[in-house]
mmCIF file of C-alpha atoms in Angstrom:
data_model
loop_
_atom_site.group_PDB
_atom_site.id
_atom_site.type_symbol
_atom_site.label_atom_id
_atom_site.label_comp_id
_atom_site.label_asym_id
_atom_site.label_seq_id
_atom_site.Cartn_x
_atom_site.Cartn_y
_atom_site.Cartn_z
ATOM 1 C CA MET A 1 30.132 -21.987 0.654
ATOM 2 C CA THR A 2 26.910 -21.092 -1.130
ATOM 3 C CA ALA A 3 26.013 -17.431 -1.351
ATOM 4 C CA VAL A 4 23.255 -16.138 0.905
ATOM 5 C CA PRO A 5 20.165 -15.418 -1.226
ATOM 6 C CA MET A 6 19.551 -11.697 -1.697
ATOM 7 C CA VAL A 7 15.844 -12.368 -1.136
ATOM 8 C CA LYS A 8 14.319 -15.452 0.427
ATOM 9 C CA ALA A 9 10.584 -15.908 0.896
ATOM 10 C CA GLU A 10 9.364 -18.865 2.947
ATOM 11 C CA ASN A 11 5.629 -19.527 2.990
ATOM 12 C CA VAL A 12 4.873 -15.785 2.884
ATOM 13 C CA HIS A 13 1.240 -14.869 3.493
ATOM 14 C CA LYS A 14 -0.416 -11.471 3.376
ATOM 15 C CA SER A 15 -4.028 -10.662 4.123
ATOM 16 C CA PHE A 16 -5.942 -7.405 4.017
ATOM 17 C CA GLY A 17 -8.807 -7.992 6.407
ATOM 18 C CA HIS A 18 -10.446 -11.252 5.295
ATOM 19 C CA VAL A 19 -8.884 -11.147 1.829
ATOM 20 C CA GLU A 20 -5.807 -13.316 1.490
ATOM 21 C CA VAL A 21 -3.637 -11.733 -1.208
ATOM 22 C CA LEU A 22 -0.502 -13.872 -0.813
ATOM 23 C CA LYS A 23 -1.111 -17.538 -0.062
ATOM 24 C CA GLY A 24 2.273 -18.990 0.787
ATOM 25 C CA ILE A 25 4.987 -17.648 -1.504
ATOM 26 C CA ASP A 26 8.286 -19.551 -1.601
ATOM 27 C CA LEU A 27 11.098 -18.201 -3.751
ATOM 28 C CA GLU A 28 14.750 -17.209 -3.726
ATOM 29 C CA VAL A 29 16.584 -14.479 -5.593
ATOM 30 C CA ALA A 30 20.352 -14.842 -5.865
ATOM 31 C CA PRO A 31 22.770 -11.894 -5.722
ATOM 32 C CA ARG A 32 23.179 -10.241 -9.158
ATOM 33 C CA GLU A 33 20.047 -11.997 -10.445
ATOM 34 C CA VAL A 34 17.361 -10.284 -12.530
ATOM 35 C CA PHE A 35 14.139 -11.840 -11.285
ATOM 36 C CA CYS A 36 10.948 -11.083 -13.227
ATOM 37 C CA LEU A 37 7.427 -11.451 -11.843
ATOM 38 C CA ILE A 38 4.513 -11.658 -14.259
ATOM 39 C CA GLY A 39 0.813 -12.350 -13.872
ATOM 40 C CA PRO A 40 -2.633 -10.794 -14.173
ATOM 41 C CA SER A 41 -3.673 -7.719 -12.197
ATOM 42 C CA GLY A 42 -4.604 -8.608 -8.641
ATOM 43 C CA SER A 43 -2.378 -11.686 -8.523
ATOM 44 C CA GLY A 44 -0.322 -10.302 -5.598
ATOM 45 C CA LYS A 45 2.855 -9.296 -7.460
ATOM 46 C CA SER A 46 2.956 -5.680 -6.281
ATOM 47 C CA THR A 47 1.926 -6.638 -2.751
ATOM 48 C CA PHE A 48 4.795 -9.113 -2.596
ATOM 49 C CA LEU A 49 7.215 -6.432 -3.779
ATOM 50 C CA ARG A 50 5.972 -4.041 -1.090
ATOM 51 C CA CYS A 51 6.449 -6.741 1.560
ATOM 52 C CA ILE A 52 10.141 -7.048 0.625
ATOM 53 C CA ASN A 53 10.887 -3.549 1.898
ATOM 54 C CA HIS A 54 8.236 -3.736 4.616
ATOM 55 C CA LEU A 55 5.918 -1.154 3.076
ATOM 56 C CA GLU A 56 3.425 -3.952 3.781
ATOM 57 C CA GLN A 57 3.771 -6.205 6.797
ATOM 58 C CA ILE A 58 3.535 -9.931 6.084
ATOM 59 C CA SER A 59 0.798 -11.890 7.861
ATOM 60 C CA GLY A 60 2.723 -15.142 8.028
ATOM 61 C CA GLY A 61 5.905 -16.897 6.973
ATOM 62 C CA ARG A 62 9.395 -15.424 6.765
ATOM 63 C CA LEU A 63 10.990 -12.986 4.392
ATOM 64 C CA SER A 64 14.667 -12.077 4.446
ATOM 65 C CA VAL A 65 16.921 -9.763 2.458
ATOM 66 C CA ASP A 66 20.631 -10.575 2.350
ATOM 67 C CA GLY A 67 20.233 -12.932 5.301
ATOM 68 C CA ASP A 68 18.345 -10.449 7.525
ATOM 69 C CA LEU A 69 14.661 -10.897 8.352
ATOM 70 C CA VAL A 70 12.499 -8.120 6.924
ATOM 71 C CA GLY A 71 10.666 -6.154 9.601
ATOM 72 C CA TYR A 72 11.461 -8.573 12.423
ATOM 73 C CA ARG A 73 14.236 -9.962 14.560
ATOM 74 C CA GLU A 74 14.277 -13.466 15.902
ATOM 75 C CA LYS A 75 15.007 -14.324 19.512
ATOM 76 C CA ASN A 76 14.677 -17.810 20.997
ATOM 77 C CA GLY A 77 12.638 -18.926 18.003
ATOM 78 C CA LYS A 78 10.114 -16.098 18.286
ATOM 79 C CA LEU A 79 9.745 -13.140 15.930
ATOM 80 C CA TYR A 80 9.617 -9.591 17.273
ATOM 81 C CA GLU A 81 8.658 -6.656 15.111
ATOM 82 C CA LEU A 82 11.362 -4.042 14.599
ATOM 83 C CA LYS A 83 10.851 -0.393 15.480
ATOM 84 C CA ASP A 84 10.034 1.951 12.597
ATOM 85 C CA SER A 85 13.487 3.513 12.874
ATOM 86 C CA GLU A 86 15.156 0.086 12.524
ATOM 87 C CA VAL A 87 12.972 -0.765 9.521
ATOM 88 C CA ALA A 88 13.874 2.564 7.902
ATOM 89 C CA LEU A 89 17.561 1.842 8.419
ATOM 90 C CA LYS A 90 17.302 -1.484 6.590
ATOM 91 C CA ARG A 91 15.106 -0.002 3.880
ATOM 92 C CA ARG A 92 17.999 2.232 2.849
ATOM 93 C CA ASP A 93 19.598 -0.819 1.200
ATOM 94 C CA ILE A 94 16.557 -1.434 -1.028
ATOM 95 C CA GLY A 95 15.729 0.867 -3.921
ATOM 96 C CA MET A 96 12.148 0.944 -5.185
ATOM 97 C CA VAL A 97 10.772 2.336 -8.424
ATOM 98 C CA PHE A 98 6.991 2.612 -8.667
ATOM 99 C CA GLN A 99 4.568 2.845 -11.604
ATOM 100 C CA ARG A 100 4.047 6.496 -10.760
ATOM 101 C CA PHE A 101 7.244 8.416 -10.474
ATOM 102 C CA ASN A 102 6.566 10.083 -7.088
ATOM 103 C CA LEU A 103 9.125 12.830 -7.725
ATOM 104 C CA PHE A 104 9.038 15.968 -5.580
ATOM 105 C CA PRO A 105 7.409 18.511 -7.933
ATOM 106 C CA HIS A 106 9.091 21.529 -6.308
ATOM 107 C CA MET A 107 12.615 20.123 -6.797
ATOM 108 C CA THR A 108 14.730 19.870 -9.926
ATOM 109 C CA ALA A 109 15.821 16.491 -11.242
ATOM 110 C CA LEU A 110 19.206 17.007 -9.589
ATOM 111 C CA GLU A 111 17.650 17.950 -6.232
ATOM 112 C CA ASN A 112 15.314 14.943 -6.369
ATOM 113 C CA VAL A 113 18.307 12.615 -6.742
ATOM 114 C CA MET A 114 20.333 14.411 -4.025
ATOM 115 C CA GLU A 115 17.577 14.544 -1.427
ATOM 116 C CA ALA A 116 17.681 11.098 0.228
ATOM 117 C CA PRO A 117 21.484 10.795 0.654
ATOM 118 C CA VAL A 118 21.556 14.247 2.285
ATOM 119 C CA GLN A 119 18.463 13.781 4.482
ATOM 120 C CA VAL A 120 18.772 10.083 5.319
ATOM 121 C CA LYS A 121 22.507 9.401 5.212
ATOM 122 C CA GLY A 122 23.662 12.862 6.250
ATOM 123 C CA GLU A 123 25.911 13.272 3.230
ATOM 124 C CA THR A 124 27.269 16.672 2.339
ATOM 125 C CA LYS A 125 25.493 18.411 -0.515
ATOM 126 C CA ALA A 126 28.714 18.484 -2.502
ATOM 127 C CA VAL A 127 29.138 14.691 -2.362
ATOM 128 C CA ALA A 128 25.443 14.088 -3.070
ATOM 129 C CA ARG A 129 25.450 16.575 -5.954
ATOM 130 C CA GLU A 130 28.471 14.933 -7.581
ATOM 131 C CA ARG A 131 26.841 11.472 -7.412
ATOM 132 C CA ALA A 132 23.494 12.839 -8.579
ATOM 133 C CA ARG A 133 25.142 14.337 -11.678
ATOM 134 C CA ARG A 134 26.868 11.031 -12.372
ATOM 135 C CA LEU A 135 23.591 9.096 -12.010
ATOM 136 C CA LEU A 136 21.625 11.495 -14.210
ATOM 137 C CA ASP A 137 24.344 11.054 -16.818
ATOM 138 C CA ARG A 138 24.035 7.299 -16.440
ATOM 139 C CA VAL A 139 20.282 7.378 -17.140
ATOM 140 C CA GLY A 140 20.845 9.700 -20.123
ATOM 141 C CA LEU A 141 19.556 12.889 -18.506
ATOM 142 C CA ALA A 142 22.712 14.913 -17.757
ATOM 143 C CA ASP A 143 21.208 17.828 -19.707
ATOM 144 C CA LYS A 144 17.984 17.795 -17.649
ATOM 145 C CA ALA A 145 19.529 18.269 -14.182
ATOM 146 C CA GLY A 146 17.971 21.708 -13.752
ATOM 147 C CA ASN A 147 14.510 20.759 -15.019
ATOM 148 C CA TYR A 148 11.501 20.275 -12.770
ATOM 149 C CA PRO A 149 9.366 17.111 -13.087
ATOM 150 C CA SER A 150 6.604 19.063 -14.885
ATOM 151 C CA GLN A 151 9.139 19.911 -17.617
ATOM 152 C CA LEU A 152 10.014 16.242 -18.210
ATOM 153 C CA SER A 153 8.225 13.493 -20.122
ATOM 154 C CA GLY A 154 6.918 10.460 -18.234
ATOM 155 C CA GLY A 155 9.861 8.382 -19.428
ATOM 156 C CA GLN A 156 12.332 11.037 -18.302
ATOM 157 C CA GLN A 157 10.625 11.289 -14.905
ATOM 158 C CA GLN A 158 10.844 7.524 -14.502
ATOM 159 C CA ARG A 159 14.566 7.609 -15.323
ATOM 160 C CA VAL A 160 15.042 10.342 -12.698
ATOM 161 C CA ALA A 161 13.152 8.087 -10.264
ATOM 162 C CA ILE A 162 15.586 5.249 -11.049
ATOM 163 C CA ALA A 163 18.564 7.584 -10.526
ATOM 164 C CA ARG A 164 17.017 8.688 -7.229
ATOM 165 C CA ALA A 165 16.693 5.079 -6.043
ATOM 166 C CA LEU A 166 20.302 4.371 -7.075
ATOM 167 C CA ALA A 167 21.565 7.416 -5.163
ATOM 168 C CA MET A 168 21.195 5.461 -1.915
ATOM 169 C CA GLU A 169 23.573 2.818 -3.352
ATOM 170 C CA PRO A 170 21.137 -0.050 -2.698
ATOM 171 C CA LYS A 171 22.078 -3.712 -2.876
ATOM 172 C CA LEU A 172 18.644 -4.602 -4.248
ATOM 173 C CA MET A 173 16.348 -2.770 -6.682
ATOM 174 C CA LEU A 174 12.601 -3.391 -6.840
ATOM 175 C CA PHE A 175 10.675 -2.275 -9.915
ATOM 176 C CA ASP A 176 6.869 -2.260 -9.764
ATOM 177 C CA GLU A 177 5.698 -2.152 -13.384
ATOM 178 C CA PRO A 178 8.040 0.768 -14.096
ATOM 179 C CA THR A 179 6.860 1.209 -17.693
ATOM 180 C CA SER A 180 3.109 0.618 -17.381
ATOM 181 C CA ALA A 181 2.224 4.310 -17.023
ATOM 182 C CA LEU A 182 4.365 5.366 -19.993
ATOM 183 C CA ASP A 183 3.538 6.059 -23.615
ATOM 184 C CA PRO A 184 4.822 3.150 -25.736
ATOM 185 C CA GLU A 185 7.572 5.168 -27.422
ATOM 186 C CA LEU A 186 9.058 6.120 -24.033
ATOM 187 C CA VAL A 187 9.251 2.573 -22.686
ATOM 188 C CA GLY A 188 12.478 1.668 -24.497
ATOM 189 C CA ASP A 189 14.586 4.345 -22.785
ATOM 190 C CA VAL A 190 13.570 3.131 -19.324
ATOM 191 C CA LEU A 191 14.166 -0.525 -20.227
ATOM 192 C CA ASP A 192 17.607 0.420 -21.608
ATOM 193 C CA VAL A 193 18.544 1.904 -18.237
ATOM 194 C CA MET A 194 17.359 -1.263 -16.490
ATOM 195 C CA ARG A 195 19.308 -3.382 -18.988
ATOM 196 C CA GLY A 196 22.433 -1.403 -18.088
ATOM 197 C CA LEU A 197 21.850 -2.024 -14.378
ATOM 198 C CA ALA A 198 21.527 -5.746 -15.050
ATOM 199 C CA GLU A 199 24.818 -5.714 -16.957
ATOM 200 C CA ASP A 200 26.446 -3.989 -13.969
ATOM 201 C CA GLY A 201 25.313 -6.849 -11.725
ATOM 202 C CA MET A 202 22.538 -5.107 -9.775
ATOM 203 C CA THR A 203 20.139 -7.563 -8.104
ATOM 204 C CA MET A 204 16.691 -6.682 -9.425
ATOM 205 C CA ILE A 205 13.144 -7.892 -8.915
ATOM 206 C CA VAL A 206 10.943 -6.595 -11.704
ATOM 207 C CA VAL A 207 7.157 -6.805 -11.835
ATOM 208 C CA THR A 208 6.528 -6.284 -15.526
ATOM 209 C CA HIS A 209 4.295 -6.727 -18.544
ATOM 210 C CA GLU A 210 7.293 -6.328 -20.863
ATOM 211 C CA MET A 211 7.759 -9.929 -21.940
ATOM 212 C CA GLY A 212 10.594 -9.044 -24.329
ATOM 213 C CA PHE A 213 12.562 -7.539 -21.437
ATOM 214 C CA ALA A 214 11.852 -10.587 -19.256
ATOM 215 C CA ARG A 215 13.019 -12.898 -22.029
ATOM 216 C CA GLU A 216 16.210 -10.974 -22.876
ATOM 217 C CA VAL A 217 17.346 -9.678 -19.503
ATOM 218 C CA GLY A 218 15.693 -11.900 -16.898
ATOM 219 C CA ASP A 219 17.572 -14.768 -15.248
ATOM 220 C CA SER A 220 14.423 -16.178 -13.642
ATOM 221 C CA LEU A 221 10.725 -15.734 -14.276
ATOM 222 C CA VAL A 222 7.817 -16.401 -11.944
ATOM 223 C CA PHE A 223 4.188 -16.447 -13.047
ATOM 224 C CA MET A 224 1.856 -15.570 -10.171
ATOM 225 C CA ASP A 225 -1.901 -15.867 -10.080
ATOM 226 C CA GLU A 226 -4.351 -15.487 -7.192
ATOM 227 C CA GLY A 227 -1.588 -15.125 -4.616
ATOM 228 C CA VAL A 228 0.433 -18.219 -5.484
ATOM 229 C CA VAL A 229 3.448 -19.016 -7.644
ATOM 230 C CA VAL A 230 1.984 -21.069 -10.489
ATOM 231 C CA GLU A 231 5.128 -21.605 -12.535
ATOM 232 C CA SER A 232 8.757 -20.537 -12.457
ATOM 233 C CA GLY A 233 11.920 -21.135 -14.402
ATOM 234 C CA ASN A 234 14.171 -19.759 -17.109
ATOM 235 C CA PRO A 235 12.274 -16.881 -18.778
ATOM 236 C CA ARG A 236 12.777 -18.219 -22.298
ATOM 237 C CA ASP A 237 11.493 -21.667 -21.287
ATOM 238 C CA VAL A 238 8.453 -20.371 -19.417
ATOM 239 C CA LEU A 239 7.496 -17.906 -22.150
ATOM 240 C CA THR A 240 7.946 -20.259 -25.090
ATOM 241 C CA ASN A 241 6.819 -23.497 -23.477
ATOM 242 C CA PRO A 242 4.630 -22.855 -20.413
ATOM 243 C CA GLN A 243 3.737 -26.070 -18.602
ATOM 244 C CA HIS A 244 0.734 -24.899 -16.619
ATOM 245 C CA GLU A 245 -2.675 -24.247 -18.107
ATOM 246 C CA ARG A 246 -3.067 -20.930 -16.263
ATOM 247 C CA THR A 247 0.316 -19.745 -17.544
ATOM 248 C CA GLN A 248 -0.591 -20.782 -21.081
ATOM 249 C CA SER A 249 -3.897 -18.917 -20.878
ATOM 250 C CA PHE A 250 -2.262 -15.731 -19.536
ATOM 251 C CA LEU A 251 0.552 -15.734 -22.087
ATOM 252 C CA SER A 252 -1.825 -16.356 -24.983
ATOM 253 C CA LYS A 253 -3.426 -12.988 -24.125
ATOM 254 C CA VAL A 254 -0.234 -10.949 -23.688
ATOM 255 C CA LEU A 255 2.241 -12.373 -26.197
#
């Protein structure tokens, strides 16, 4: 029996008003796969990521996570939108890390990581605190548990944000250009954490400009431009020998 894809997009469209941002995306992400999305700004990568956890509602097509439709249920061949509470329940299984860290400024690193399991899952503070300490240790910040976001560097804040997403024990992690807001010397620490997650078998979709990371860690690479998938394949193949003119042009500017 073949495994159910962790993410499956079938002819996914998304429009904002008259502007069509996604123009029929078809792709599959297997469990435990590290799936990298590259492309110029405005190509629809981040929008697609936000559709996966229903932060944006798709305008057409079908999108499923682990065999379940995102944002909808199907009955007699028709799609019905889920209630907000049902969407929130499913979103618990999907961790998301943004460009900006979005940490709560009035909470310590430890409290930031504890918050969602306590508030959303109803965990006891003791259980949540124990896991939060473990996760901060995992991202190399055990000694910063009592620090507030303003006392941390951008790279440290981003690693706290990753720990916070992992605290919900998601089956899928989405990264939206997690290093693009960081000073260059801080990027490596964040990528190391992501590398560790990949080694542990976490399914990850990563929108990134870090071509070295995509080449080393990625299992699949998709180049998007103007709302369509232009080229996809093994990251090393696509990066070293792009077949499509648009891919070649993009990579000549970034590599």
